[in-house]
CSV table of N, CA and C and ligand atoms in Angstrom, one decimal:
chain,number,residue,atom,x,y,z
A,10,UNK,N,0.8,-1.2,0.0
A,10,UNK,CA,0.0,0.0,0.0
A,10,UNK,C,0.9,1.3,0.0
A,11,UNK,N,0.5,2.2,-0.9
A,11,UNK,CA,1.3,3.4,-0.9
A,11,UNK,C,1.0,4.3,0.3
A,12,UNK,N,2.1,4.8,0.9
A,12,UNK,CA,1.9,5.7,2.0
A,12,UNK,C,1.8,7.2,1.5
A,13,UNK,N,0.6,7.7,1.7
A,13,UNK,CA,0.3,9.0,1.2
A,13,UNK,C,0.1,10.0,2.4
A,14,UNK,N,0.8,11.1,2.3
A,14,UNK,CA,0.6,12.1,3.4
A,14,UNK,C,0.0,13.4,2.8
A,15,UNK,N,-0.9,14.0,3.4
A,15,UNK,CA,-1.4,15.3,3.0
A,15,UNK,C,-0.7,16.4,3.8
A,16,UNK,N,-0.1,17.4,3.1
A,16,UNK,CA,0.5,18.5,3.7
A,16,UNK,C,-0.4,19.7,3.5
A,17,UNK,N,-1.3,20.0,4.5
A,17,UNK,CA,-2.2,21.1,4.3
A,17,UNK,C,-1.6,22.4,4.8
A,18,UNK,N,-2.1,23.5,4.2
A,18,UNK,CA,-1.6,24.8,4.7
A,18,UNK,C,-2.2,25.9,3.9
A,19,UNK,N,-1.9,27.1,4.5
A,19,UNK,CA,-2.4,28.3,3.8
A,19,UNK,C,-1.5,28.6,2.6
A,20,UNK,N,-0.2,28.4,2.8
A,20,UNK,CA,0.9,28.7,1.8
A,20,UNK,C,0.6,30.1,1.2
A,21,UNK,N,0.6,31.1,2.1
A,21,UNK,CA,0.3,32.5,1.6
A,21,UNK,C,1.4,33.4,1.9
A,22,UNK,N,2.5,33.3,1.2
A,22,UNK,CA,2.8,32.4,0.1
A,22,UNK,C,3.7,31.2,0.5
A,23,UNK,N,3.9,30.4,-0.5
A,23,UNK,CA,4.8,29.2,-0.3
A,23,UNK,C,6.3,29.8,-0.1
A,24,UNK,N,6.9,29.2,1.0
A,24,UNK,CA,8.3,29.7,1.3
A,24,UNK,C,9.3,28.5,1.2
A,25,UNK,N,10.6,28.8,1.3
A,25,UNK,CA,11.6,27.8,1.4
A,25,UNK,C,11.4,26.9,2.6
A,26,UNK,N,10.7,27.4,3.7
A,26,UNK,CA,10.4,26.6,4.9
A,26,UNK,C,9.4,25.5,4.5
A,27,UNK,N,8.4,25.9,3.7
A,27,UNK,CA,7.4,24.9,3.3
A,27,UNK,C,8.1,23.8,2.4
A,28,UNK,N,8.9,24.3,1.5
A,28,UNK,CA,9.6,23.4,0.6
A,28,UNK,C,10.5,22.4,1.3
A,29,UNK,N,11.1,22.8,2.4
A,29,UNK,CA,11.9,21.9,3.2
A,29,UNK,C,11.0,20.8,3.9
A,30,UNK,N,9.8,21.2,4.3
A,30,UNK,CA,8.9,20.2,4.9
A,30,UNK,C,8.5,19.2,3.8
A,31,UNK,N,8.3,19.7,2.6
A,31,UNK,CA,7.9,18.8,1.4
A,31,UNK,C,9.1,17.8,1.2
A,32,UNK,N,10.3,18.3,1.2
A,32,UNK,CA,11.5,17.5,1.0
A,32,UNK,C,11.6,16.4,2.0
A,33,UNK,N,11.4,16.8,3.3
A,33,UNK,CA,11.5,15.8,4.4
A,33,UNK,C,10.4,14.8,4.3
A,34,UNK,N,9.2,15.2,3.9
A,34,UNK,CA,8.1,14.3,3.7
A,34,UNK,C,8.3,13.3,2.6
A,35,UNK,N,9.0,13.8,1.5
A,35,UNK,CA,9.3,12.9,0.4
A,35,UNK,C,10.2,11.7,0.8
A,36,UNK,N,11.1,12.0,1.8
A,36,UNK,CA,12.0,11.0,2.3
A,36,UNK,C,11.3,9.9,3.1
A,37,UNK,N,10.1,10.2,3.5
A,37,UNK,CA,9.3,9.3,4.4
A,37,UNK,C,8.2,8.6,3.7
A,38,UNK,N,7.5,9.4,2.8
A,38,UNK,CA,6.2,8.9,2.2
A,38,UNK,C,6.3,8.7,0.7
A,39,UNK,N,5.5,7.8,0.2
A,39,UNK,CA,5.5,7.6,-1.3
A,39,UNK,C,4.9,8.8,-2.0
A,40,UNK,N,3.9,9.4,-1.4
A,40,UNK,CA,3.4,10.6,-2.1
A,40,UNK,C,3.0,11.7,-1.1
A,41,UNK,N,3.3,12.9,-1.4
A,41,UNK,CA,2.9,14.0,-0.6
A,41,UNK,C,1.9,14.8,-1.4
A,42,UNK,N,0.7,15.1,-0.8
A,42,UNK,CA,-0.2,16.0,-1.5
A,42,UNK,C,-0.1,17.3,-0.8
A,43,UNK,N,0.4,18.3,-1.5
A,43,UNK,CA,0.4,19.7,-0.9
A,43,UNK,C,-0.9,20.2,-1.1
A,44,UNK,N,-1.7,20.4,0.0
A,44,UNK,CA,-3.1,20.8,-0.2
A,44,UNK,C,-3.3,22.2,0.3
A,45,UNK,N,-3.6,23.1,-0.7
A,45,UNK,CA,-3.8,24.5,-0.4
A,45,UNK,C,-5.2,24.8,0.2
A,46,UNK,N,-5.2,25.3,1.4
A,46,UNK,CA,-6.5,25.5,2.1
A,46,UNK,C,-7.2,26.8,1.6
A,47,UNK,N,-8.5,26.7,1.4
A,47,UNK,CA,-9.2,27.9,0.9
A,47,UNK,C,-9.9,28.6,2.1
A,48,UNK,N,-9.3,28.4,3.3
A,48,UNK,CA,-9.9,29.1,4.5
A,48,UNK,C,-9.9,30.6,4.4
A,49,UNK,N,-11.1,31.1,4.4
A,49,UNK,CA,-11.3,32.6,4.2
A,49,UNK,C,-11.0,33.4,5.5
A,50,UNK,N,-11.1,32.8,6.7
A,50,UNK,CA,-11.0,33.6,7.9
A,50,UNK,C,-9.6,34.1,8.2
A,51,UNK,N,-8.6,33.6,7.4
A,51,UNK,CA,-7.2,34.0,7.6
A,51,UNK,C,-6.9,35.3,6.8
A,52,UNK,N,-7.8,35.8,6.0
A,52,UNK,CA,-7.5,36.9,5.2
A,52,UNK,C,-6.2,36.9,4.4
A,53,UNK,N,-6.0,35.9,3.6
A,53,UNK,CA,-4.8,35.7,2.8
A,53,UNK,C,-4.6,36.9,1.8
A,54,UNK,N,-3.4,37.2,1.5
A,54,UNK,CA,-3.2,38.2,0.5
A,54,UNK,C,-3.4,37.6,-0.9
A,55,UNK,N,-3.1,36.4,-1.1
A,55,UNK,CA,-3.3,35.7,-2.4
A,55,UNK,C,-4.6,34.9,-2.3
A,56,UNK,N,-5.4,34.9,-3.3
A,56,UNK,CA,-6.6,34.0,-3.3
A,56,UNK,C,-6.2,32.6,-3.3
A,57,UNK,N,-7.1,31.7,-3.0
A,57,UNK,CA,-6.8,30.3,-3.0
A,57,UNK,C,-6.3,29.8,-4.3
A,58,UNK,N,-6.9,30.4,-5.4
A,58,UNK,CA,-6.5,30.0,-6.7
A,58,UNK,C,-5.1,30.4,-7.0
A,59,UNK,N,-4.7,31.6,-6.6
A,59,UNK,CA,-3.3,32.1,-6.8
A,59,UNK,C,-2.3,31.3,-6.0
A,60,UNK,N,-2.7,31.0,-4.8
A,60,UNK,CA,-1.8,30.2,-3.9
A,60,UNK,C,-1.6,28.8,-4.5
A,61,UNK,N,-2.7,28.2,-5.0
A,61,UNK,CA,-2.6,26.9,-5.6
A,61,UNK,C,-1.8,26.9,-6.9
A,62,UNK,N,-2.0,27.9,-7.7
A,62,UNK,CA,-1.3,28.0,-9.0
A,62,UNK,C,0.2,28.2,-8.7
A,63,UNK,N,0.5,29.0,-7.7
A,63,UNK,CA,2.0,29.3,-7.4
A,63,UNK,C,2.6,28.0,-6.9
A,64,UNK,N,2.0,27.3,-6.0
A,64,UNK,CA,2.5,26.0,-5.5
A,64,UNK,C,2.7,25.0,-6.6
A,65,UNK,N,1.7,25.0,-7.5
A,65,UNK,CA,1.8,24.0,-8.6
A,65,UNK,C,3.0,24.4,-9.6
A,66,UNK,N,3.1,25.7,-9.8
A,66,UNK,CA,4.2,26.1,-10.7
A,66,UNK,C,5.6,25.7,-10.1
A,67,UNK,N,5.7,25.8,-8.8
A,67,UNK,CA,7.0,25.6,-8.2
A,67,UNK,C,7.3,24.1,-8.0
A,68,UNK,N,6.2,23.3,-7.7
A,68,UNK,CA,6.4,21.9,-7.4
A,68,UNK,C,6.2,21.0,-8.6
A,69,UNK,N,5.8,21.6,-9.8
A,69,UNK,CA,5.5,20.8,-11.0
A,69,UNK,C,6.6,19.9,-11.3
A,70,UNK,N,6.3,18.6,-11.6
A,70,UNK,CA,7.3,17.7,-12.0
A,70,UNK,C,8.1,17.1,-10.9
A,71,UNK,N,7.9,17.5,-9.7
A,71,UNK,CA,8.7,16.9,-8.6
A,71,UNK,C,8.1,15.5,-8.3
A,72,UNK,N,8.9,14.5,-8.4
A,72,UNK,CA,8.4,13.1,-8.3
A,72,UNK,C,7.8,12.9,-6.9
A,73,UNK,N,6.7,12.3,-6.8
A,73,UNK,CA,6.1,12.0,-5.5
A,73,UNK,C,5.3,13.1,-4.9
A,74,UNK,N,5.2,14.2,-5.6
A,74,UNK,CA,4.5,15.4,-5.1
A,74,UNK,C,3.3,15.8,-6.0
A,75,UNK,N,2.1,16.0,-5.4
A,75,UNK,CA,1.0,16.5,-6.1
A,75,UNK,C,0.5,17.7,-5.4
A,76,UNK,N,0.0,18.7,-6.1
A,76,UNK,CA,-0.5,19.9,-5.5
A,76,UNK,C,-2.0,19.9,-5.8
A,77,UNK,N,-2.8,20.2,-4.7
A,77,UNK,CA,-4.2,20.3,-4.8
A,77,UNK,C,-4.8,21.4,-4.0
A,78,UNK,N,-6.0,21.7,-4.0
A,78,UNK,CA,-6.6,22.7,-3.2
A,78,UNK,C,-7.9,22.1,-2.6
A,79,UNK,N,-8.3,22.6,-1.4
A,79,UNK,CA,-9.5,22.1,-0.8
A,79,UNK,C,-10.2,23.2,0.0
A,80,UNK,N,-11.5,23.0,0.3
A,80,UNK,CA,-12.2,23.9,1.2
A,80,UNK,C,-12.8,23.0,2.2
A,81,UNK,N,-13.1,23.6,3.4
A,81,UNK,CA,-13.7,22.8,4.4
A,81,UNK,C,-12.7,22.1,5.3
A,82,UNK,N,-13.2,21.1,6.1
A,82,UNK,CA,-12.3,20.5,7.1
A,82,UNK,C,-11.2,19.7,6.5
A,83,UNK,N,-10.0,19.8,7.1
A,83,UNK,CA,-8.8,19.1,6.6
A,83,UNK,C,-9.1,17.6,6.6
A,84,UNK,N,-9.6,17.1,7.8
A,84,UNK,CA,-9.7,15.6,7.9
A,84,UNK,C,-10.7,15.1,6.8
A,85,UNK,N,-11.7,15.9,6.5
A,85,UNK,CA,-12.7,15.4,5.4
A,85,UNK,C,-11.9,15.2,4.1
A,86,UNK,N,-11.1,16.3,3.9
A,86,UNK,CA,-10.3,16.2,2.6
A,86,UNK,C,-9.3,15.0,2.6
A,87,UNK,N,-8.7,14.8,3.8
A,87,UNK,CA,-7.7,13.7,3.9
A,87,UNK,C,-8.4,12.4,3.7
A,88,UNK,N,-9.6,12.2,4.2
A,88,UNK,CA,-10.4,11.0,4.0
A,88,UNK,C,-10.8,10.8,2.6
A,89,UNK,N,-11.1,11.9,1.9
A,89,UNK,CA,-11.5,11.8,0.5
A,89,UNK,C,-10.4,11.3,-0.3
A,90,UNK,N,-9.1,11.7,0.1
A,90,UNK,CA,-7.9,11.3,-0.7
A,90,UNK,C,-7.5,9.8,-0.3
A,91,UNK,N,-8.2,9.2,0.6
A,91,UNK,CA,-7.8,7.9,1.1
A,91,UNK,C,-6.5,7.9,1.8
A,92,UNK,N,-6.1,9.0,2.4
A,92,UNK,CA,-4.8,9.1,3.1
A,92,UNK,C,-5.0,8.9,4.6
A,93,UNK,N,-4.0,8.6,5.3
A,93,UNK,CA,-4.1,8.4,6.7
A,93,UNK,C,-3.2,9.3,7.5
A,94,UNK,N,-2.4,10.2,6.8
A,94,UNK,CA,-1.4,11.0,7.5
A,94,UNK,C,-1.6,12.5,7.1
A,95,UNK,N,-1.5,13.4,8.1
A,95,UNK,CA,-1.4,14.8,7.9
A,95,UNK,C,0.0,15.2,8.2
A,96,UNK,N,0.7,15.8,7.3
A,96,UNK,CA,2.1,16.2,7.5
A,96,UNK,C,2.1,17.7,7.9
A,97,UNK,N,2.8,18.1,9.0
A,97,UNK,CA,2.9,19.5,9.4
A,97,UNK,C,4.4,19.7,9.8
A,98,UNK,N,4.8,21.0,9.8
A,98,UNK,CA,6.1,21.4,10.2
A,98,UNK,C,6.1,22.1,11.5
A,99,UNK,N,7.1,21.9,12.3
A,99,UNK,CA,7.2,22.6,13.6
A,99,UNK,C,8.5,23.4,13.6
A,100,UNK,N,8.3,24.7,13.9
A,100,UNK,CA,9.4,25.6,14.0
A,100,UNK,C,9.8,26.0,15.4
A,101,UNK,N,8.8,26.2,16.2
A,101,UNK,CA,9.1,26.8,17.5
A,101,UNK,C,8.0,26.4,18.5
A,102,UNK,N,8.2,26.8,19.8
A,102,UNK,CA,7.2,26.6,20.8
A,102,UNK,C,5.9,27.2,20.5
A,103,UNK,N,6.0,28.4,19.8
A,103,UNK,CA,4.7,29.0,19.5
A,103,UNK,C,3.9,28.2,18.4
A,104,UNK,N,4.6,27.5,17.5
A,104,UNK,CA,3.9,26.6,16.6
A,104,UNK,C,3.3,25.5,17.4
A,105,UNK,N,4.0,25.0,18.4
A,105,UNK,CA,3.6,23.8,19.1
A,105,UNK,C,2.2,23.8,19.7
A,106,UNK,N,1.9,24.9,20.4
A,106,UNK,CA,0.6,25.0,21.0
A,106,UNK,C,-0.5,24.8,20.0
A,107,UNK,N,-0.5,25.6,19.0
A,107,UNK,CA,-1.5,25.5,17.9
A,107,UNK,C,-1.5,24.2,17.2
A,108,UNK,N,-0.3,23.7,16.9
A,108,UNK,CA,-0.2,22.5,16.1
A,108,UNK,C,-0.7,21.3,16.9
A,109,UNK,N,-0.4,21.3,18.2
A,109,UNK,CA,-0.8,20.2,19.1
A,109,UNK,C,-2.4,20.2,19.2
A,110,UNK,N,-2.9,21.3,19.5
A,110,UNK,CA,-4.4,21.4,19.6
A,110,UNK,C,-5.1,20.9,18.3
A,111,UNK,N,-4.5,21.4,17.2
A,111,UNK,CA,-5.1,21.0,15.9
A,111,UNK,C,-5.0,19.5,15.7
A,112,UNK,N,-3.9,18.9,16.0
A,112,UNK,CA,-3.7,17.5,15.9
A,112,UNK,C,-4.6,16.7,16.8
A,113,UNK,N,-4.8,17.2,18.0
A,113,UNK,CA,-5.7,16.4,18.9
A,113,UNK,C,-7.2,16.6,18.5
A,114,UNK,N,-7.5,17.8,18.0
A,114,UNK,CA,-8.9,18.0,17.5
A,114,UNK,C,-9.1,17.1,16.3
A,115,UNK,N,-8.2,17.0,15.4
A,115,UNK,CA,-8.3,16.2,14.2
A,115,UNK,C,-8.4,14.7,14.6
A,116,UNK,N,-7.6,14.3,15.6
A,116,UNK,CA,-7.7,12.9,16.1
A,116,UNK,C,-9.0,12.6,16.6
A,117,UNK,N,-9.6,13.5,17.4
A,117,UNK,CA,-10.9,13.3,17.9
A,117,UNK,C,-12.0,13.1,16.8
A,118,UNK,N,-11.8,13.9,15.8
A,118,UNK,CA,-12.8,13.8,14.7
A,118,UNK,C,-12.5,12.5,13.8
A,119,UNK,N,-11.2,12.3,13.6
A,119,UNK,CA,-10.9,11.2,12.7
A,119,UNK,C,-9.7,10.4,13.3
A,120,UNK,N,-10.1,9.4,14.2
A,120,UNK,CA,-9.0,8.7,14.9
A,120,UNK,C,-8.1,7.9,14.0
A,121,UNK,N,-8.5,7.6,12.8
A,121,UNK,CA,-7.6,6.8,11.9
A,121,UNK,C,-6.6,7.7,11.2
A,122,UNK,N,-6.7,9.0,11.3
A,122,UNK,CA,-5.7,9.9,10.7
A,122,UNK,C,-4.7,10.4,11.7
A,123,UNK,N,-3.4,10.1,11.4
A,123,UNK,CA,-2.3,10.5,12.3
A,123,UNK,C,-1.7,11.8,11.8
A,124,UNK,N,-1.3,12.7,12.7
A,124,UNK,CA,-0.6,13.9,12.3
A,124,UNK,C,0.9,13.6,12.6
A,125,UNK,N,1.7,13.8,11.6
A,125,UNK,CA,3.2,13.6,11.7
A,125,UNK,C,3.9,15.0,11.5
A,126,UNK,N,4.7,15.3,12.5
A,126,UNK,CA,5.4,16.6,12.4
A,126,UNK,C,6.9,16.4,12.0
A,127,UNK,N,7.4,17.2,11.2
A,127,UNK,CA,8.8,17.2,10.9
A,127,UNK,C,9.4,18.5,11.5
A,128,UNK,N,10.6,18.4,12.1
A,128,UNK,CA,11.2,19.6,12.7
A,128,UNK,C,11.7,20.5,11.6
A,129,UNK,N,11.6,21.8,11.7
A,129,UNK,CA,12.2,22.7,10.8
A,129,UNK,C,13.7,22.6,10.7
A,130,UNK,N,14.3,22.9,9.6
A,130,UNK,CA,15.7,22.9,9.5
A,130,UNK,C,16.3,24.2,9.9
A,131,UNK,N,17.6,24.1,10.5
A,131,UNK,CA,18.2,25.3,11.0
A,131,UNK,C,18.2,26.4,10.0
A,132,UNK,N,18.5,26.1,8.7
A,132,UNK,CA,18.6,27.1,7.7
A,132,UNK,C,17.3,27.8,7.3
A,133,UNK,N,16.1,27.2,7.6
A,133,UNK,CA,14.9,27.8,7.2
A,133,UNK,C,13.9,28.0,8.3
A,134,UNK,N,14.3,27.6,9.5
A,134,UNK,CA,13.3,27.6,10.6
A,134,UNK,C,12.7,29.0,10.9
A,135,UNK,N,13.5,30.1,10.6
A,135,UNK,CA,13.0,31.4,10.9
A,135,UNK,C,12.0,32.0,9.9
A,136,UNK,N,11.8,31.2,8.8
A,136,UNK,CA,11.0,31.7,7.7
A,136,UNK,C,9.5,31.5,7.9
A,137,UNK,N,8.8,32.5,7.9
A,137,UNK,CA,7.3,32.4,7.9
A,137,UNK,C,6.7,33.2,6.8
A,138,UNK,N,5.5,32.8,6.4
A,138,UNK,CA,4.8,33.5,5.3
A,138,UNK,C,4.5,35.0,5.8
A,139,UNK,N,4.2,35.1,7.1
A,139,UNK,CA,3.8,36.4,7.6
A,139,UNK,C,5.0,37.4,7.5
A,140,UNK,N,6.2,36.9,8.0
A,140,UNK,CA,7.4,37.8,7.9
A,140,UNK,C,7.8,38.1,6.5
A,141,UNK,N,7.6,37.1,5.6
A,141,UNK,CA,7.9,37.3,4.2
A,141,UNK,C,7.1,38.4,3.6
A,142,UNK,N,5.8,38.4,4.0
A,142,UNK,CA,4.9,39.5,3.5
A,142,UNK,C,5.3,40.8,4.0
A,143,UNK,N,5.8,40.9,5.3
A,143,UNK,CA,6.3,42.1,5.9
A,143,UNK,C,7.5,42.6,5.1
A,144,UNK,N,8.4,41.7,4.9
A,144,UNK,CA,9.7,42.0,4.2
A,144,UNK,C,9.3,42.5,2.8
A,145,UNK,N,8.3,41.9,2.1
A,145,UNK,CA,8.0,42.3,0.8
A,145,UNK,C,7.4,43.7,0.8
A,146,UNK,N,6.5,44.0,1.8
A,146,UNK,CA,5.9,45.3,1.9
A,146,UNK,C,7.0,46.4,2.1
A,147,UNK,N,8.1,46.0,2.8
A,147,UNK,CA,9.2,46.9,3.1
A,147,UNK,C,10.2,47.0,1.9
A,148,UNK,N,9.9,46.3,0.9
A,148,UNK,CA,10.7,46.3,-0.3
A,148,UNK,C,12.1,45.6,-0.2
A,149,UNK,N,12.1,44.6,0.7
A,149,UNK,CA,13.4,43.9,0.9
A,149,UNK,C,13.6,42.9,-0.2
A,150,UNK,N,14.9,42.4,-0.3
A,150,UNK,CA,15.2,41.3,-1.1
A,150,UNK,C,14.6,40.0,-0.6
A,151,UNK,N,13.8,39.3,-1.4
A,151,UNK,CA,13.1,38.2,-0.8
A,151,UNK,C,13.8,36.9,-1.2
A,152,UNK,N,14.9,37.0,-1.9
A,152,UNK,CA,15.5,35.7,-2.5
A,152,UNK,C,16.0,34.7,-1.4
A,153,UNK,N,16.3,35.1,-0.2
A,153,UNK,CA,16.7,34.1,0.8
A,153,UNK,C,15.5,33.3,1.3
A,154,UNK,N,14.3,33.8,1.1
A,154,UNK,CA,13.1,33.2,1.8
A,154,UNK,C,12.1,32.5,0.9
A,155,UNK,N,12.0,32.9,-0.4
A,155,UNK,CA,11.0,32.3,-1.3
A,155,UNK,C,11.6,32.1,-2.7
A,156,UNK,N,11.1,31.1,-3.4
A,156,UNK,CA,11.5,30.9,-4.8
A,156,UNK,C,11.2,32.2,-5.7
A,157,UNK,N,12.0,32.4,-6.8
A,157,UNK,CA,11.8,33.6,-7.6
A,157,UNK,C,10.4,33.9,-8.0
A,158,UNK,N,9.6,32.9,-8.5
A,158,UNK,CA,8.2,33.2,-8.9
A,158,UNK,C,7.3,33.7,-7.8
A,159,UNK,N,7.6,33.3,-6.5
A,159,UNK,CA,6.8,33.8,-5.4
A,159,UNK,C,7.2,35.3,-5.1
A,160,UNK,N,8.5,35.6,-5.2
A,160,UNK,CA,9.0,36.9,-5.0
A,160,UNK,C,8.4,37.9,-6.0
A,161,UNK,N,8.4,37.4,-7.2
A,161,UNK,CA,7.8,38.2,-8.3
A,161,UNK,C,6.3,38.4,-8.1
A,162,UNK,N,5.6,37.4,-7.7
A,162,UNK,CA,4.1,37.5,-7.4
A,162,UNK,C,3.9,38.5,-6.3
A,163,UNK,N,4.7,38.4,-5.3
A,163,UNK,CA,4.6,39.4,-4.1
A,163,UNK,C,4.8,40.8,-4.6
A,164,UNK,N,5.8,41.0,-5.4
A,164,UNK,CA,6.1,42.4,-5.9
A,164,UNK,C,4.9,42.9,-6.7
A,165,UNK,N,4.4,42.0,-7.5
A,165,UNK,CA,3.2,42.4,-8.4
A,165,UNK,C,2.0,42.7,-7.5
A,166,UNK,N,1.8,41.8,-6.5
A,166,UNK,CA,0.6,42.0,-5.6
A,166,UNK,C,0.7,43.3,-4.9
A,167,UNK,N,1.9,43.7,-4.5
A,167,UNK,CA,2.1,44.9,-3.7
A,167,UNK,C,2.4,46.1,-4.5
A,168,UNK,N,2.3,45.9,-5.8
A,168,UNK,CA,2.5,47.1,-6.7
A,168,UNK,C,3.9,47.6,-6.7
A,169,UNK,N,4.9,46.7,-6.6
A,169,UNK,CA,6.3,47.1,-6.5
A,169,UNK,C,7.0,46.8,-7.8
A,170,UNK,N,6.3,46.5,-8.9
A,170,UNK,CA,7.1,46.3,-10.2
A,170,UNK,C,6.9,47.5,-11.1
B,21,ADP,P1,-1.5,27.2,8.2
B,21,ADP,O1,-2.3,28.5,8.0
B,21,ADP,O2,-2.3,25.9,8.0
B,21,ADP,O3,-0.7,27.2,9.5
B,21,ADP,P2,1.0,27.7,6.9
B,21,ADP,O4,1.2,27.9,5.4
B,21,ADP,O5,1.3,28.9,7.7
B,21,ADP,O6,-0.5,27.2,7.0
B,21,ADP,O7,1.9,26.5,7.4
B,21,ADP,C1,1.7,25.2,6.9
B,21,ADP,C2,2.6,24.3,7.8
B,21,ADP,O8,4.0,24.5,7.4
B,21,ADP,C3,2.5,24.5,9.3
B,21,ADP,O9,2.6,23.2,9.9
B,21,ADP,C4,3.7,25.3,9.6
B,21,ADP,O10,4.2,25.1,10.9
B,21,ADP,C5,4.7,24.7,8.6
B,21,ADP,N1,5.8,25.7,8.3
B,21,ADP,C6,5.7,26.9,7.8
B,21,ADP,N2,6.9,27.5,7.7
B,21,ADP,C7,7.8,26.6,8.1
B,21,ADP,C8,9.3,26.5,8.2
B,21,ADP,N3,10.0,27.6,7.9
B,21,ADP,N4,9.8,25.4,8.6
B,21,ADP,C9,9.1,24.3,8.9
B,21,ADP,N5,7.7,24.3,8.9
B,21,ADP,C10,7.1,25.4,8.4
């Protein structure tokens, strides 16, 4: 049986931190589904479609990786995919609180689905989508944090081209 893990997230936008989690997931699972969440309550700067298209463009052709988008509860999406694992990344203690609550909540709803965490890498642990957006708004060089198409999309979105 193929071991499939769903890596859900806002990816607003996708960063080198997210890509690191994908890499680590690829070393463990047969397939990673990078699942872009359409959750509106987070007020993303990129629409779900834009975040999905960006992730697809960056990860296209990567063996063992599929990019998809979903709305609604993550566990429902995971079940629809026939997967049993949710993959998430942990950077810091502040991630831990939220991530643990979410994992326990999801386990309560779907006991057959396990959340697996990978530890952030030293080189990318400080990268967050929120700080990348702040750096973009301040006109900083984004090349250490995000792939070139994302930097370009941020510049366009913020009217900096
Ligand atoms: P969400 O809104 O679902 O938290 P994010 O796109 O912010 O979506 O994050 C998706 C997942 O990726 C989370 O588990 C988050 O902790 C993880 N992540 C984000 N940045 C990094 C990073 N630099 N290193 C490791 N994991 C990360």
